[in-house]
């Protein structure tokens, strides 16, 4: 079977974006890792939030092999997009004013914790208000977004601001407006989005930076192991017991 030209082009585009983020965002990724390490060392808690497909990168760092056990998903019911019917309701919920505040008020997040907010466009009310409310509560906010949207689209929040305007640290995924890497004659719509690949890589790089900082301070990073390798289940049980007051996906 012959190789696919378009598949190869997508890999090239994704690799190019990964290289750009690695080279251009290294300082911000290191700063985000330091903020997470500071919070772990100080006894704080870690949360990640994303709506729609941005939630995939948030889920990728919660309760997974090789991940920090302390990272918790800040869930907004219906905002995953594919967890409600019709799926378009998830997109509508991203534009509802007041939802972020209600979620934060009922969550265990408090001053001194870190919240990573992932939103590709950063233009909808939900991620913008989530960042604004979190900072007002005293959380440190790390935003993972595409700055191109803030430069080339209009905000859907009443303030006119974007996610990037309300973060302590911003990580730019470099994704172009529209999130589609391929355009081909004969196919009307652009296709092959790379935001999930790139954003998940940014998240894992940030976690690696956090582990590095903790190691430098003589602190064992509270990491989980795969439950599918010998001893992994027992290891995870010990970690979860030790940090039970900072892990909320078990309760």
Short mmCIF file of C-alpha atoms in Angstrom, two decimals:
data_model
loop_
_atom_site.label_atom_id
_atom_site.label_comp_id
_atom_site.label_asym_id
_atom_site.label_seq_id
_atom_site.Cartn_x
_atom_site.Cartn_y
_atom_site.Cartn_z
CA UNK A 1 0.00 0.00 0.00
CA UNK A 2 1.38 3.41 -0.97
CA UNK A 3 2.06 6.04 1.67
CA UNK A 4 -0.35 8.91 2.21
CA UNK A 5 1.02 12.27 1.14
CA UNK A 6 -1.44 14.15 3.34
CA UNK A 7 -0.67 12.04 6.40
CA UNK A 8 2.99 12.90 5.96
CA UNK A 9 2.15 16.58 5.60
CA UNK A 10 0.22 16.50 8.85
CA UNK A 11 3.14 14.91 10.69
CA UNK A 12 5.45 17.57 9.26
CA UNK A 13 3.09 20.34 10.39
CA UNK A 14 2.73 18.89 13.88
CA UNK A 15 6.47 18.38 14.26
CA UNK A 16 7.09 21.94 13.10
CA UNK A 17 4.68 23.29 15.70
CA UNK A 18 6.27 21.17 18.44
CA UNK A 19 9.70 22.50 17.51
CA UNK A 20 8.43 26.08 17.58
CA UNK A 21 6.86 25.64 21.00
CA UNK A 22 9.97 23.92 22.33
CA UNK A 23 12.23 26.73 21.13
CA UNK A 24 10.00 29.78 21.69
CA UNK A 25 8.13 28.83 24.87
CA UNK A 26 10.94 27.18 26.83
CA UNK A 27 11.16 30.00 29.35
CA UNK A 28 7.42 30.08 29.99
CA UNK A 29 7.26 26.30 30.30
CA UNK A 30 10.09 26.39 32.83
CA UNK A 31 8.28 29.13 34.77
CA UNK A 32 5.09 27.07 34.81
CA UNK A 33 7.02 24.04 36.04
CA UNK A 34 8.55 26.13 38.81
CA UNK A 35 5.10 27.42 39.86
CA UNK A 36 3.81 23.85 40.08
CA UNK A 37 6.87 22.71 42.04
CA UNK A 38 6.47 25.66 44.42
CA UNK A 39 2.86 24.66 45.06
CA UNK A 40 3.70 21.00 45.61
CA UNK A 41 6.46 21.97 48.05
CA UNK A 42 4.18 24.40 49.92
CA UNK A 43 1.44 21.80 50.40
CA UNK A 44 -0.92 23.28 47.81
CA UNK A 45 -3.09 21.55 45.29
CA UNK A 46 -3.07 21.42 41.49
CA UNK A 47 -6.02 21.68 39.13
CA UNK A 48 -6.46 21.60 35.35
CA UNK A 49 -9.45 22.79 33.34
CA UNK A 50 -10.35 22.75 29.68
CA UNK A 51 -13.63 22.92 27.77
CA UNK A 52 -14.49 21.12 24.57
CA UNK A 53 -11.50 19.47 22.93
CA UNK A 54 -9.22 21.54 25.16
CA UNK A 55 -10.40 19.25 27.96
CA UNK A 56 -8.45 16.38 26.39
CA UNK A 57 -5.12 17.94 27.35
CA UNK A 58 -6.41 18.58 30.88
CA UNK A 59 -7.53 14.98 31.25
CA UNK A 60 -4.14 13.80 29.96
CA UNK A 61 -2.38 15.00 33.13
CA UNK A 62 -4.92 13.68 35.65
CA UNK A 63 -4.60 10.20 37.22
CA UNK A 64 -2.24 8.80 34.63
CA UNK A 65 0.93 6.76 34.59
CA UNK A 66 3.98 9.01 34.77
CA UNK A 67 1.90 11.96 35.91
CA UNK A 68 1.81 13.97 39.10
CA UNK A 69 -0.68 12.39 41.46
CA UNK A 70 -1.69 15.82 42.77
CA UNK A 71 -3.13 17.09 39.48
CA UNK A 72 -6.93 17.19 39.69
CA UNK A 73 -9.49 17.83 36.96
CA UNK A 74 -11.67 20.87 37.58
CA UNK A 75 -14.79 19.62 35.86
CA UNK A 76 -17.58 21.76 34.44
CA UNK A 77 -20.65 19.57 33.74
CA UNK A 78 -21.43 19.50 30.05
CA UNK A 79 -18.39 21.50 29.02
CA UNK A 80 -16.48 18.53 27.65
CA UNK A 81 -18.70 18.86 24.59
CA UNK A 82 -19.04 15.17 23.84
CA UNK A 83 -20.49 14.29 27.27
CA UNK A 84 -23.84 15.91 26.52
CA UNK A 85 -26.47 15.55 23.80
CA UNK A 86 -26.49 17.40 21.56
CA UNK A 87 -22.74 17.94 21.53
CA UNK A 88 -23.32 21.53 20.41
CA UNK A 89 -24.64 22.24 23.92
CA UNK A 90 -21.07 21.98 25.17
CA UNK A 91 -20.05 24.83 22.88
CA UNK A 92 -23.01 26.89 24.08
CA UNK A 93 -22.06 26.36 27.74
CA UNK A 94 -18.63 27.88 27.07
CA UNK A 95 -20.43 31.18 26.44
CA UNK A 96 -22.57 31.20 29.59
CA UNK A 97 -21.73 34.01 32.01
CA UNK A 98 -21.43 33.06 35.66
CA UNK A 99 -20.82 29.34 35.16
CA UNK A 100 -17.11 29.53 35.98
CA UNK A 101 -17.73 31.32 39.26
CA UNK A 102 -20.30 28.75 40.34
CA UNK A 103 -17.90 25.90 39.58
CA UNK A 104 -15.00 27.48 41.45
CA UNK A 105 -17.13 28.34 44.47
CA UNK A 106 -18.19 24.70 44.82
CA UNK A 107 -14.72 23.27 44.16
CA UNK A 108 -11.97 22.51 46.70
CA UNK A 109 -9.63 25.03 45.04
CA UNK A 110 -8.37 27.76 47.36
CA UNK A 111 -5.74 30.48 47.65
CA UNK A 112 -2.22 29.22 47.01
CA UNK A 113 -3.29 26.46 44.62
CA UNK A 114 -2.44 26.35 40.91
CA UNK A 115 -5.04 26.17 38.15
CA UNK A 116 -3.98 25.38 34.58
CA UNK A 117 -6.63 26.64 32.15
CA UNK A 118 -6.52 25.29 28.62
CA UNK A 119 -8.44 27.09 25.90
CA UNK A 120 -7.29 27.17 22.30
CA UNK A 121 -9.05 30.41 21.40
CA UNK A 122 -9.23 31.85 24.91
CA UNK A 123 -12.12 34.02 23.72
CA UNK A 124 -15.17 32.42 25.35
CA UNK A 125 -16.71 33.51 28.64
CA UNK A 126 -16.01 30.26 30.49
CA UNK A 127 -12.18 30.20 30.37
CA UNK A 128 -11.90 33.99 30.72
CA UNK A 129 -14.14 34.08 33.79
CA UNK A 130 -12.46 30.97 35.18
CA UNK A 131 -9.12 32.78 35.11
CA UNK A 132 -10.52 36.02 36.51
CA UNK A 133 -12.35 34.29 39.37
CA UNK A 134 -9.44 31.99 40.17
CA UNK A 135 -7.01 34.89 40.52
CA UNK A 136 -9.52 36.77 42.65
CA UNK A 137 -9.57 33.74 44.97
CA UNK A 138 -5.78 33.81 45.21
CA UNK A 139 -4.93 30.95 42.87
CA UNK A 140 -1.99 31.12 40.49
CA UNK A 141 -3.28 30.73 36.93
CA UNK A 142 -1.33 29.16 34.09
CA UNK A 143 -2.99 29.63 30.70
CA UNK A 144 -2.36 27.37 27.72
CA UNK A 145 -3.78 29.05 24.64
CA UNK A 146 -3.09 30.26 21.12
CA UNK A 147 -2.14 33.91 21.26
CA UNK A 148 -3.02 34.18 17.55
CA UNK A 149 -6.72 34.20 18.47
CA UNK A 150 -6.26 37.15 20.80
CA UNK A 151 -4.55 39.02 17.97
CA UNK A 152 -6.94 37.99 15.20
CA UNK A 153 -10.43 37.50 16.68
CA UNK A 154 -12.82 39.32 19.02
CA UNK A 155 -13.47 38.22 22.59
CA UNK A 156 -16.86 36.74 23.46
CA UNK A 157 -16.55 37.89 27.06
CA UNK A 158 -18.21 41.11 28.18
CA UNK A 159 -14.85 42.53 29.29
CA UNK A 160 -13.43 42.23 25.80
CA UNK A 161 -10.48 40.29 27.22
CA UNK A 162 -9.00 36.91 26.43
CA UNK A 163 -7.67 34.14 28.62
CA UNK A 164 -4.12 35.40 28.11
CA UNK A 165 -5.08 38.71 29.76
CA UNK A 166 -5.88 37.07 33.10
CA UNK A 167 -3.04 34.62 33.69
CA UNK A 168 0.13 34.71 35.77
CA UNK A 169 1.92 32.62 33.12
CA UNK A 170 0.88 32.14 29.48
CA UNK A 171 2.01 29.24 27.29
CA UNK A 172 1.39 29.89 23.59
CA UNK A 173 0.59 26.77 21.57
CA UNK A 174 1.25 28.63 18.28
CA UNK A 175 -1.85 27.08 16.68
CA UNK A 176 -3.25 29.15 13.80
CA UNK A 177 -6.81 30.47 13.90
CA UNK A 178 -9.14 27.70 12.77
CA UNK A 179 -7.02 24.81 14.13
CA UNK A 180 -6.54 22.96 10.85
CA UNK A 181 -3.14 22.31 9.31
CA UNK A 182 -4.07 21.12 5.82
CA UNK A 183 -5.72 22.84 2.86
CA UNK A 184 -6.21 20.84 -0.33
CA UNK A 185 -7.83 21.70 -3.64
CA UNK A 186 -11.09 19.76 -3.94
CA UNK A 187 -11.77 19.75 -0.20
CA UNK A 188 -13.77 22.78 0.84
CA UNK A 189 -12.89 22.93 4.55
CA UNK A 190 -9.38 23.00 6.06
CA UNK A 191 -8.70 19.87 8.12
CA UNK A 192 -6.26 17.92 10.31
CA UNK A 193 -6.17 19.87 13.62
CA UNK A 194 -2.96 19.71 15.65
CA UNK A 195 -4.00 21.52 18.82
CA UNK A 196 -4.49 18.35 20.87
CA UNK A 197 -1.06 17.00 19.95
CA UNK A 198 0.71 20.27 20.69
CA UNK A 199 -1.23 21.23 23.81
CA UNK A 200 -0.79 17.79 25.37
CA UNK A 201 2.94 18.03 24.67
CA UNK A 202 3.05 21.45 26.35
CA UNK A 203 1.30 20.02 29.40
CA UNK A 204 3.69 17.08 29.69
CA UNK A 205 6.72 19.34 29.18
CA UNK A 206 5.43 21.55 32.00
CA UNK A 207 5.08 18.49 34.25
CA UNK A 208 8.61 17.38 33.37
CA UNK A 209 9.89 20.84 34.30
CA UNK A 210 8.04 20.61 37.62
CA UNK A 211 9.60 17.21 38.36
CA UNK A 212 13.02 18.65 37.53
CA UNK A 213 12.55 21.55 39.96
CA UNK A 214 11.40 19.23 42.74
CA UNK A 215 14.40 16.98 42.18
CA UNK A 216 16.72 19.99 42.43
CA UNK A 217 15.19 20.74 45.84
CA UNK A 218 15.60 17.20 47.09
CA UNK A 219 11.85 16.48 46.93
CA UNK A 220 10.55 13.23 45.47
CA UNK A 221 7.91 14.17 42.86
CA UNK A 222 4.61 12.46 43.76
CA UNK A 223 4.32 10.53 40.51
CA UNK A 224 2.01 7.68 39.58
CA UNK A 225 3.16 4.48 37.92
CA UNK A 226 1.33 2.34 35.40
CA UNK A 227 -1.08 -0.07 37.03
CA UNK A 228 -0.22 -2.51 34.25
CA UNK A 229 3.34 -3.13 35.44
CA UNK A 230 4.27 -5.25 38.44
CA UNK A 231 4.13 -3.24 41.64
CA UNK A 232 2.43 -0.26 40.02
CA UNK A 233 -0.86 -0.64 41.86
CA UNK A 234 0.88 -0.88 45.22
CA UNK A 235 3.08 2.13 44.44
CA UNK A 236 0.06 4.24 43.50
CA UNK A 237 -1.77 3.21 46.64
CA UNK A 238 1.09 4.48 48.79
CA UNK A 239 1.29 7.79 46.92
CA UNK A 240 -2.45 8.34 47.12
CA UNK A 241 -2.48 7.57 50.84
CA UNK A 242 0.40 9.95 51.50
CA UNK A 243 -1.23 12.80 49.59
CA UNK A 244 -4.89 11.94 50.17
CA UNK A 245 -5.71 15.46 51.38
CA UNK A 246 -4.61 16.90 48.03
CA UNK A 247 -6.16 14.35 45.67
CA UNK A 248 -9.85 14.84 44.84
CA UNK A 249 -10.52 12.35 42.04
CA UNK A 250 -10.77 9.55 44.60
CA UNK A 251 -13.43 11.14 46.79
#
